[in-house]
CSV table of C-alpha atoms in Angstrom, one decimal:
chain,number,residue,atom,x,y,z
V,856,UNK,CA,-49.1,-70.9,-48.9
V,857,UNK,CA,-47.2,-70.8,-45.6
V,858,UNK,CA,-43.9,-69.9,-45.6
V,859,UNK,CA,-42.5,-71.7,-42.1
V,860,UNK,CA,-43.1,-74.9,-40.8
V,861,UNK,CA,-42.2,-76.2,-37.6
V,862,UNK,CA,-42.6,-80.0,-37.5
V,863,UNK,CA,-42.0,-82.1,-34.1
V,864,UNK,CA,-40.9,-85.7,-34.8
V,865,UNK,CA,-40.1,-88.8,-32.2
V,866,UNK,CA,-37.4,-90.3,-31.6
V,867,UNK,CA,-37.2,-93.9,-32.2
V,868,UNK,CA,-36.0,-97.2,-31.4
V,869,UNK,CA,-35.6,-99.7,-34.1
V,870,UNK,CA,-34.8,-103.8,-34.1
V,871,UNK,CA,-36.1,-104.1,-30.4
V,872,UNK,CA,-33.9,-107.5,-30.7
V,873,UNK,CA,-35.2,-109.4,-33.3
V,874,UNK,CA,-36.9,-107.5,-35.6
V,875,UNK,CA,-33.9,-106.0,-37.7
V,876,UNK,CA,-35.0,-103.5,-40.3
V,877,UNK,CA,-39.0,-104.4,-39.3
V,878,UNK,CA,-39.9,-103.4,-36.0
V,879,UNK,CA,-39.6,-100.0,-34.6
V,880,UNK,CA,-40.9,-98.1,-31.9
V,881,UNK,CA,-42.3,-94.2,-31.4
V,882,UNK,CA,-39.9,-92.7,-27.8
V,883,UNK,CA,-41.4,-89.7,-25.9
V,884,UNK,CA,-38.0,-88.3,-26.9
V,885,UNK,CA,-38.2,-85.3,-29.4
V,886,UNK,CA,-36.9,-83.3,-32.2
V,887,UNK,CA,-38.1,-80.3,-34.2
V,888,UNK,CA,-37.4,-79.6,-37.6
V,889,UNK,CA,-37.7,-75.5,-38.7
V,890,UNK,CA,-38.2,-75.0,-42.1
V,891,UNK,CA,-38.6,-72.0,-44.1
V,892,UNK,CA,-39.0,-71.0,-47.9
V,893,UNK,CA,-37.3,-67.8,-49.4
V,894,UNK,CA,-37.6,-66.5,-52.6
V,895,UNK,CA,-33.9,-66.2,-53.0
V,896,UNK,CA,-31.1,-68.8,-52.3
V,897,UNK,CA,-29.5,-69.2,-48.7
V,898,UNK,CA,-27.0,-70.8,-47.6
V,899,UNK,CA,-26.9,-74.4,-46.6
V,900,UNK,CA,-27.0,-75.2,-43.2
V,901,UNK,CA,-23.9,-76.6,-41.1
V,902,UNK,CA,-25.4,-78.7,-39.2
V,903,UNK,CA,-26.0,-82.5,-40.8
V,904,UNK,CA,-29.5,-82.8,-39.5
V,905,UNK,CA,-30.9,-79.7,-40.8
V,906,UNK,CA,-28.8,-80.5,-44.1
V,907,UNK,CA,-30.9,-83.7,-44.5
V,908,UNK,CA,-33.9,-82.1,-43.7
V,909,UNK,CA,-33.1,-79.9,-46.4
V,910,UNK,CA,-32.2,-82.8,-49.1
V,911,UNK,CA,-35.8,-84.1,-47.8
V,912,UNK,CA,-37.6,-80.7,-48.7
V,913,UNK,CA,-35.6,-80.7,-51.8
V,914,UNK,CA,-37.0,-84.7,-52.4
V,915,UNK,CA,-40.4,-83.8,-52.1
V,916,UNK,CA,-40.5,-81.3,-54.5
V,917,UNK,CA,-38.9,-82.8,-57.0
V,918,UNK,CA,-41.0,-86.2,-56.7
V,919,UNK,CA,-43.9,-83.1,-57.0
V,920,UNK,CA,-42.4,-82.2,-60.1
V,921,UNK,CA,-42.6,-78.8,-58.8
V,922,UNK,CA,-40.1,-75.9,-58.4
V,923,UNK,CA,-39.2,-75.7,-54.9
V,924,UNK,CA,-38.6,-72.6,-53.9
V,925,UNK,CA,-35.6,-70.1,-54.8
V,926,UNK,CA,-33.6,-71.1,-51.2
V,927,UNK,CA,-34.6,-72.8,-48.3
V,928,UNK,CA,-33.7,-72.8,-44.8
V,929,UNK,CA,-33.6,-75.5,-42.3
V,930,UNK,CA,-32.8,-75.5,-38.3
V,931,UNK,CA,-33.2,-78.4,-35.9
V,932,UNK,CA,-33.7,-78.2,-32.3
V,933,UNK,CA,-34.1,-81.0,-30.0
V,934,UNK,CA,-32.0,-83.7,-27.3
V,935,UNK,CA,-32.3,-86.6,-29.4
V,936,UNK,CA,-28.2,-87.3,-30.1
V,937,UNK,CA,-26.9,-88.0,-33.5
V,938,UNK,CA,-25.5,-91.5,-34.9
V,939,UNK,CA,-26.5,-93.2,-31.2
V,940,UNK,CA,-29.3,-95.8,-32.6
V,941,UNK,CA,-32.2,-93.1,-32.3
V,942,UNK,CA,-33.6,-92.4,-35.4
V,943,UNK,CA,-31.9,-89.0,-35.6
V,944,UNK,CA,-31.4,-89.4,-39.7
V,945,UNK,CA,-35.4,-90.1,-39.4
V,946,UNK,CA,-36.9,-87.1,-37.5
V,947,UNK,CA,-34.6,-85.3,-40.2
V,948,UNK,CA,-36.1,-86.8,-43.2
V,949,UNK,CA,-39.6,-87.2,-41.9
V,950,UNK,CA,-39.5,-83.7,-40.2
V,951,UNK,CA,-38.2,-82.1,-43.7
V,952,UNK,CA,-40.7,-84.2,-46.0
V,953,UNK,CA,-43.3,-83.1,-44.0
V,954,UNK,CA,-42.6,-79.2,-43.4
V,955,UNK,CA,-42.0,-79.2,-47.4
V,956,UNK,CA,-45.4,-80.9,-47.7
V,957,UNK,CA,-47.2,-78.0,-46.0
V,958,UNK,CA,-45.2,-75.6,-47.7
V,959,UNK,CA,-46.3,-77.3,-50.8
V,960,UNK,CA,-50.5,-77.3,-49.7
V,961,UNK,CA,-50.6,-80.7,-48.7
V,962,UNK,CA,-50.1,-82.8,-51.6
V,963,UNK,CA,-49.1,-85.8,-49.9
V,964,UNK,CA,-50.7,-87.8,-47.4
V,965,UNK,CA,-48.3,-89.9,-44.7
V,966,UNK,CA,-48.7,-93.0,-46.9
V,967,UNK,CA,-46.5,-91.2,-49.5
V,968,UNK,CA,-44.5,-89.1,-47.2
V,969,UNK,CA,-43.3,-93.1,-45.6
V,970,UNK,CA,-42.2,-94.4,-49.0
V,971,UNK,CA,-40.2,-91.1,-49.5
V,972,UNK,CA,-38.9,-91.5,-46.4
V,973,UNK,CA,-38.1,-95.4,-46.5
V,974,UNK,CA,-36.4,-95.0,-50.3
V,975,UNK,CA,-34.1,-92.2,-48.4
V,976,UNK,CA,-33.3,-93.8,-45.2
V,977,UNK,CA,-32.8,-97.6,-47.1
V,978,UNK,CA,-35.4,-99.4,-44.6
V,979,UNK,CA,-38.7,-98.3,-42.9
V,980,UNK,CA,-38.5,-98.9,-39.0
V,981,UNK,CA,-37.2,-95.9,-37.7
V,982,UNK,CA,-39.7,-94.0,-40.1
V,983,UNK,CA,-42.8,-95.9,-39.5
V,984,UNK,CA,-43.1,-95.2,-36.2
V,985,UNK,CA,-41.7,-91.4,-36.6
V,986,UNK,CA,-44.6,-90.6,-38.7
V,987,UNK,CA,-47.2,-92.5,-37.2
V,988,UNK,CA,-46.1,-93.0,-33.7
V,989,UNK,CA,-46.5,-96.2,-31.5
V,990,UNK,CA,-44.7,-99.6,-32.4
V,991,UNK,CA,-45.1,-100.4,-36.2
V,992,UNK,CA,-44.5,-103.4,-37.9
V,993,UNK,CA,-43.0,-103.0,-41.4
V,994,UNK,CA,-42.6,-105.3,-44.8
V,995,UNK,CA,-41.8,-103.9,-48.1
V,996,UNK,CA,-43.3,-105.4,-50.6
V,997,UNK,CA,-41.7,-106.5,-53.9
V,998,UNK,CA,-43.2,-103.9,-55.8
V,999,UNK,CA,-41.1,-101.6,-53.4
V,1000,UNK,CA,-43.7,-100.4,-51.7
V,1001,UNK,CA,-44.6,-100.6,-47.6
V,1002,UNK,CA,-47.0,-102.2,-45.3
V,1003,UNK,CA,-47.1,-101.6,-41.9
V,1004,UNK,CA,-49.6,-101.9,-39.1
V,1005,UNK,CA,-49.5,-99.9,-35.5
V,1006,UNK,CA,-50.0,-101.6,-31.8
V,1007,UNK,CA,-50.4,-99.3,-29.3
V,1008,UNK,CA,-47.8,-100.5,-26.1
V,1009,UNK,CA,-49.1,-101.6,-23.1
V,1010,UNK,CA,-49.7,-99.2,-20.7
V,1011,UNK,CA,-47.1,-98.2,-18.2
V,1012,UNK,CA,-44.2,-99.6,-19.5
V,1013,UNK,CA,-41.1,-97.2,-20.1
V,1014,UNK,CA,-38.0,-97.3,-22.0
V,1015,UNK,CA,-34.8,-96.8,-20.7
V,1016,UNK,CA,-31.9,-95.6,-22.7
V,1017,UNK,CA,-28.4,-95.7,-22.1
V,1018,UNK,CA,-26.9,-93.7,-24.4
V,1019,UNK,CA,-23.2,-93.3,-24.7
V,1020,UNK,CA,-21.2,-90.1,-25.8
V,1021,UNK,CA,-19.2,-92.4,-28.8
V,1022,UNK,CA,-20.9,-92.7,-31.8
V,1023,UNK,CA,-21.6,-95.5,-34.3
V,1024,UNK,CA,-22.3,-94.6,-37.7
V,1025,UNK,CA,-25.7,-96.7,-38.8
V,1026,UNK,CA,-23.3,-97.5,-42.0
V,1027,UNK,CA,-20.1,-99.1,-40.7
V,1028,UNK,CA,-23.5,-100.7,-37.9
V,1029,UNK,CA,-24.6,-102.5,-41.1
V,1030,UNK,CA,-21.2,-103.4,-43.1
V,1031,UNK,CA,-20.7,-105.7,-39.4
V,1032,UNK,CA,-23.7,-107.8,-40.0
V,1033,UNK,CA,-23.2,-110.4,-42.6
V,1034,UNK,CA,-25.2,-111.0,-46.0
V,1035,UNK,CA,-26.0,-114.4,-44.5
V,1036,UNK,CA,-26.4,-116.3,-41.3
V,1037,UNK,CA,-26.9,-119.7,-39.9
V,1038,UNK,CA,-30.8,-121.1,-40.5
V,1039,UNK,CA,-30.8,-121.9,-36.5
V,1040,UNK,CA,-29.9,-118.5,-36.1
V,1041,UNK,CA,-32.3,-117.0,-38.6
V,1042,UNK,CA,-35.0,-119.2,-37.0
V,1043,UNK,CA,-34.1,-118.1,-33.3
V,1044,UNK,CA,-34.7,-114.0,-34.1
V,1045,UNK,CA,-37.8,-115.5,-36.2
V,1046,UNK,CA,-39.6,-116.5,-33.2
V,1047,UNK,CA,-38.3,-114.2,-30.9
V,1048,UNK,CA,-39.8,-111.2,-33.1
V,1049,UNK,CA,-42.8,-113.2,-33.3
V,1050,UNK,CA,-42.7,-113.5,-29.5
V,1051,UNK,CA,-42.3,-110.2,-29.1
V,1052,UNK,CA,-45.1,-108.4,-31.0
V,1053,UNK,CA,-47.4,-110.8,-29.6
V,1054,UNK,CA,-46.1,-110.2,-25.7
V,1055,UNK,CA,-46.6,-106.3,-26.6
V,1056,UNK,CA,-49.9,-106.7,-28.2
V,1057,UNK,CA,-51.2,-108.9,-25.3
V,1058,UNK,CA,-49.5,-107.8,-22.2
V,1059,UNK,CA,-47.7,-110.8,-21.6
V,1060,UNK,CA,-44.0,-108.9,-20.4
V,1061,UNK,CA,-43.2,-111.7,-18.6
V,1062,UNK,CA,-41.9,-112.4,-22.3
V,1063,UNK,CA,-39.9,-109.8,-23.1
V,1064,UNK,CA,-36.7,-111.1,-21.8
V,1065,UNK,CA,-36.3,-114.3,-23.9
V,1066,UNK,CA,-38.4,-112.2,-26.8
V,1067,UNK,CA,-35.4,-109.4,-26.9
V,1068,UNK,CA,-32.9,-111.6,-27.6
V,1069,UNK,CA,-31.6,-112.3,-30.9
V,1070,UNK,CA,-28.8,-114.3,-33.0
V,1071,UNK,CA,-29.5,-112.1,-36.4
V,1072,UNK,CA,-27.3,-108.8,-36.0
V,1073,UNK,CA,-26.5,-108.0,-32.3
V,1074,UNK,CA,-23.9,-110.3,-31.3
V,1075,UNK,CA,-21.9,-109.0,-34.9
V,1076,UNK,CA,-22.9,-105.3,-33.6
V,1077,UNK,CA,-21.2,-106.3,-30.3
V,1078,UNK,CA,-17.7,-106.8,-32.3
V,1079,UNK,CA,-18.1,-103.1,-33.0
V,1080,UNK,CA,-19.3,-102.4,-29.2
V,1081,UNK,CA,-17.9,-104.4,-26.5
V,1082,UNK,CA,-19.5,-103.4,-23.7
V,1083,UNK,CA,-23.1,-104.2,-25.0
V,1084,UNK,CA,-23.5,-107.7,-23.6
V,1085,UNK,CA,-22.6,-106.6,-20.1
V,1086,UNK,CA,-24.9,-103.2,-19.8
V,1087,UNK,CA,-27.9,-105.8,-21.3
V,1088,UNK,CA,-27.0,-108.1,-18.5
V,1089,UNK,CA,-26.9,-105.5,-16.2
V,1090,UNK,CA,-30.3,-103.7,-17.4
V,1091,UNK,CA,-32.0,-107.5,-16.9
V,1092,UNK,CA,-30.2,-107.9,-13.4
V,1093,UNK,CA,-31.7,-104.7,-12.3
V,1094,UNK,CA,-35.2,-105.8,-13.5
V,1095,UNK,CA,-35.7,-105.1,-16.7
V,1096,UNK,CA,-38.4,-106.8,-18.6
V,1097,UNK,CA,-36.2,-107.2,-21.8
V,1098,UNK,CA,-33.0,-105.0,-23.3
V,1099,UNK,CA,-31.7,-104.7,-26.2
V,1100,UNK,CA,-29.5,-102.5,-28.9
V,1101,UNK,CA,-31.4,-100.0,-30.2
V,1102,UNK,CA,-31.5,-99.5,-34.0
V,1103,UNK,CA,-27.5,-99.7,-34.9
V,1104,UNK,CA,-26.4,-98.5,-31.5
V,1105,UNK,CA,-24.6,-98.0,-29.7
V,1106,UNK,CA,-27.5,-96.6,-27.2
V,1107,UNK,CA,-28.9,-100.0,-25.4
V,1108,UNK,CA,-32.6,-99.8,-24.8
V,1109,UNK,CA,-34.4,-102.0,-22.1
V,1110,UNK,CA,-38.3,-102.5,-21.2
V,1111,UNK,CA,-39.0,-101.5,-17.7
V,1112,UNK,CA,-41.9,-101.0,-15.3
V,1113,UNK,CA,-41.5,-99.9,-11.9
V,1114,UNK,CA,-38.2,-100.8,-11.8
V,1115,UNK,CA,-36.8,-98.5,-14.8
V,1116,UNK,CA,-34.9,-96.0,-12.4
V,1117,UNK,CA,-33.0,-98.8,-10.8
V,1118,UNK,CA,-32.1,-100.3,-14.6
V,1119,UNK,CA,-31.1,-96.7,-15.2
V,1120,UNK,CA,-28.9,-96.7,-12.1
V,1121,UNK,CA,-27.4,-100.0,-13.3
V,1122,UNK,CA,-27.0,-99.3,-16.4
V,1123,UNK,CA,-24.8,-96.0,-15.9
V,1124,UNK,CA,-23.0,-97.8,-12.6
V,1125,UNK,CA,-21.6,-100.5,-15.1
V,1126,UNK,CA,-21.0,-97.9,-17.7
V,1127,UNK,CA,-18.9,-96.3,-14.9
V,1128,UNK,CA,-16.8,-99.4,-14.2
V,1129,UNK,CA,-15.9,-100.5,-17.8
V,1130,UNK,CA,-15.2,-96.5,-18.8
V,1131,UNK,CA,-17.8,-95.7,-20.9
V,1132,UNK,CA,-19.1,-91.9,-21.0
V,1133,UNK,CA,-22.4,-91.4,-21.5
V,1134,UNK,CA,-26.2,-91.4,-20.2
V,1135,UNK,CA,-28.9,-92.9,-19.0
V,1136,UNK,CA,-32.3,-91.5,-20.3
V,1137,UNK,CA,-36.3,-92.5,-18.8
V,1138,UNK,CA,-38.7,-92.4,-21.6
V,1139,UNK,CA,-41.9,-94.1,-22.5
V,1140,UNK,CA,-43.3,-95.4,-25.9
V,1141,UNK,CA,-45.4,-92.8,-27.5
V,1142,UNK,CA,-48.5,-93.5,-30.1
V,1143,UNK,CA,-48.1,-89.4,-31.4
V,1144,UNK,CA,-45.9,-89.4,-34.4
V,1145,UNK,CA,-44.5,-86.6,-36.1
V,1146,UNK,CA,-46.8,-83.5,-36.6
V,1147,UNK,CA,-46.7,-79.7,-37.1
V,1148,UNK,CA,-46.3,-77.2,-34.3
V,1149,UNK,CA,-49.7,-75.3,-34.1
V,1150,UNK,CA,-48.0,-72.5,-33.1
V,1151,UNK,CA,-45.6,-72.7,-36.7
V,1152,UNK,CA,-48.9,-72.6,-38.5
């Protein structure tokens, strides 16, 4: 049985506009998750990702209904910042359910590992496409369990972040949107998520723009984050093929080509001007999802 895992894990962007809590997307933007058993206890770690990676471990074994072992020990190591709308709380929870699952000989297969992942995280778009890379469309069904299916993106297209130094807890993110809204808006992010998985799978960017806009939960995320309506304008002035909040925010994502540097440049120029710290990052999609370092195993 091995005894330390290394597991490498996406970041991701959730939402992409419309699709709250159903679309999400796999970034060339990475973490790694460090796990290692001991026979004896150890102390927890300090650091909130690694903890959760830990409570994941811990999860597996006990949905095993197996004794985990006598401590174990968790480090995390990667750029992708906390509580910014990247799937941080993912790469933790997917990276530990995973490392545990090799510890353990491979019980599980990524089918059960998502539904572990999804019952800790509350919704499955940032861990659909951590696990199995790409963008993944997600529905839970009302058994509790998930379906999803991949699409690899079009090719060439990037992503670019801009991701400021305040955070936004996903929590107090999700207390702004309300339990109900409009049916004219509800119908308007409908179509527009429709739009935009079908603009992805096809190639058809020129749809992107109206297909990242969306009436369900950004403009009651913007309460929380003023300046996200002006850095989405700016990231469409610049070029962009569509932008958008990513997962809760407050990062603000937006689909380039071979303009994205020039969104980038926008997007931290009008940053500048309102006084908002932070930073733009060029990314792409990526269709790897989280997997163990060979050199761990």
């Amino acid at each position: 049985m091995a005894r330390s895992v290394v597991v490498r894990v996406p970041a991701t962007s959730a939402n992409l506009g419309p699709g709250f809590d159903c679309l999400g997307l796999a970034l060339d933007l990475w973490g790694s998750v460090h796990l290692e058993a001991h026979d004896q206890p150890v102390p927890p770690p300090k650091e909130p990702i690694a903890l959760l990676a830990v409570e994941a471990a811990l999860r597996l074994f006990h949905h095993l209904g197996t004794r985990p072992p006598g401590g174990i020990y968790a480090c995390y190591e990667g750029s992708v910042p906390v509580a910014r709308g990247l799937g941080a709380s993912a790469i933790a929870r997917v990276g530990g359910l995973l490392a545990a699952n090799a510890l353990a000989g491979y019980p599980l297969d990524k089918e059960d590992i998502l539904l572990l992942a999804t019952e800790m995280e509350g919704h499955a778009d940032n861990a659909a496409p951590a696990i199995f890379g790409g963008l993944q469309i997600v529905a839970r069904r009302d058994d509790g369990s998930i379906v999803h299916m991949g699409l690899e993106p079009p090719p060439g297209l990037r992503v670019v972040l801009f991701v400021p130094q305040q955070e936004l807890p996903t929590a107090l993110a999700r207390q702004a949107v309300p339990e109900s809204i409009p049916r004219a808006d509800a119908v308007y992010s409908l179509a527009r998520a429709a739009l935009l998985v079908a603009a992805l799978a096809t190639g058809r960017l020129e749809h992107l723009a109206e297909a990242s806009d969306d009436r369900l939960h950004q403009p009651y995320r913007a309460r929380l984050f003023p300046p996200l309506r002006p850095l989405l304008e700016a990231a469409m002035k610049a070029g962009a093929l569509g932008a958008y909040l990513s997962g809760a925010g407050p990062t603000v994502a937006a689909f380039a080509m071979e303009e994205a540097e020039r969104v980038a440049q926008a997007l931290e120029d009008t940053a500048a001007r309102m006084g908002l710290a932070g930073q733009a990052i060029l990314t792409s999609p990526t269709t790897l999802g989280a997997h163990l370092d060979e050199e761990s195993s």
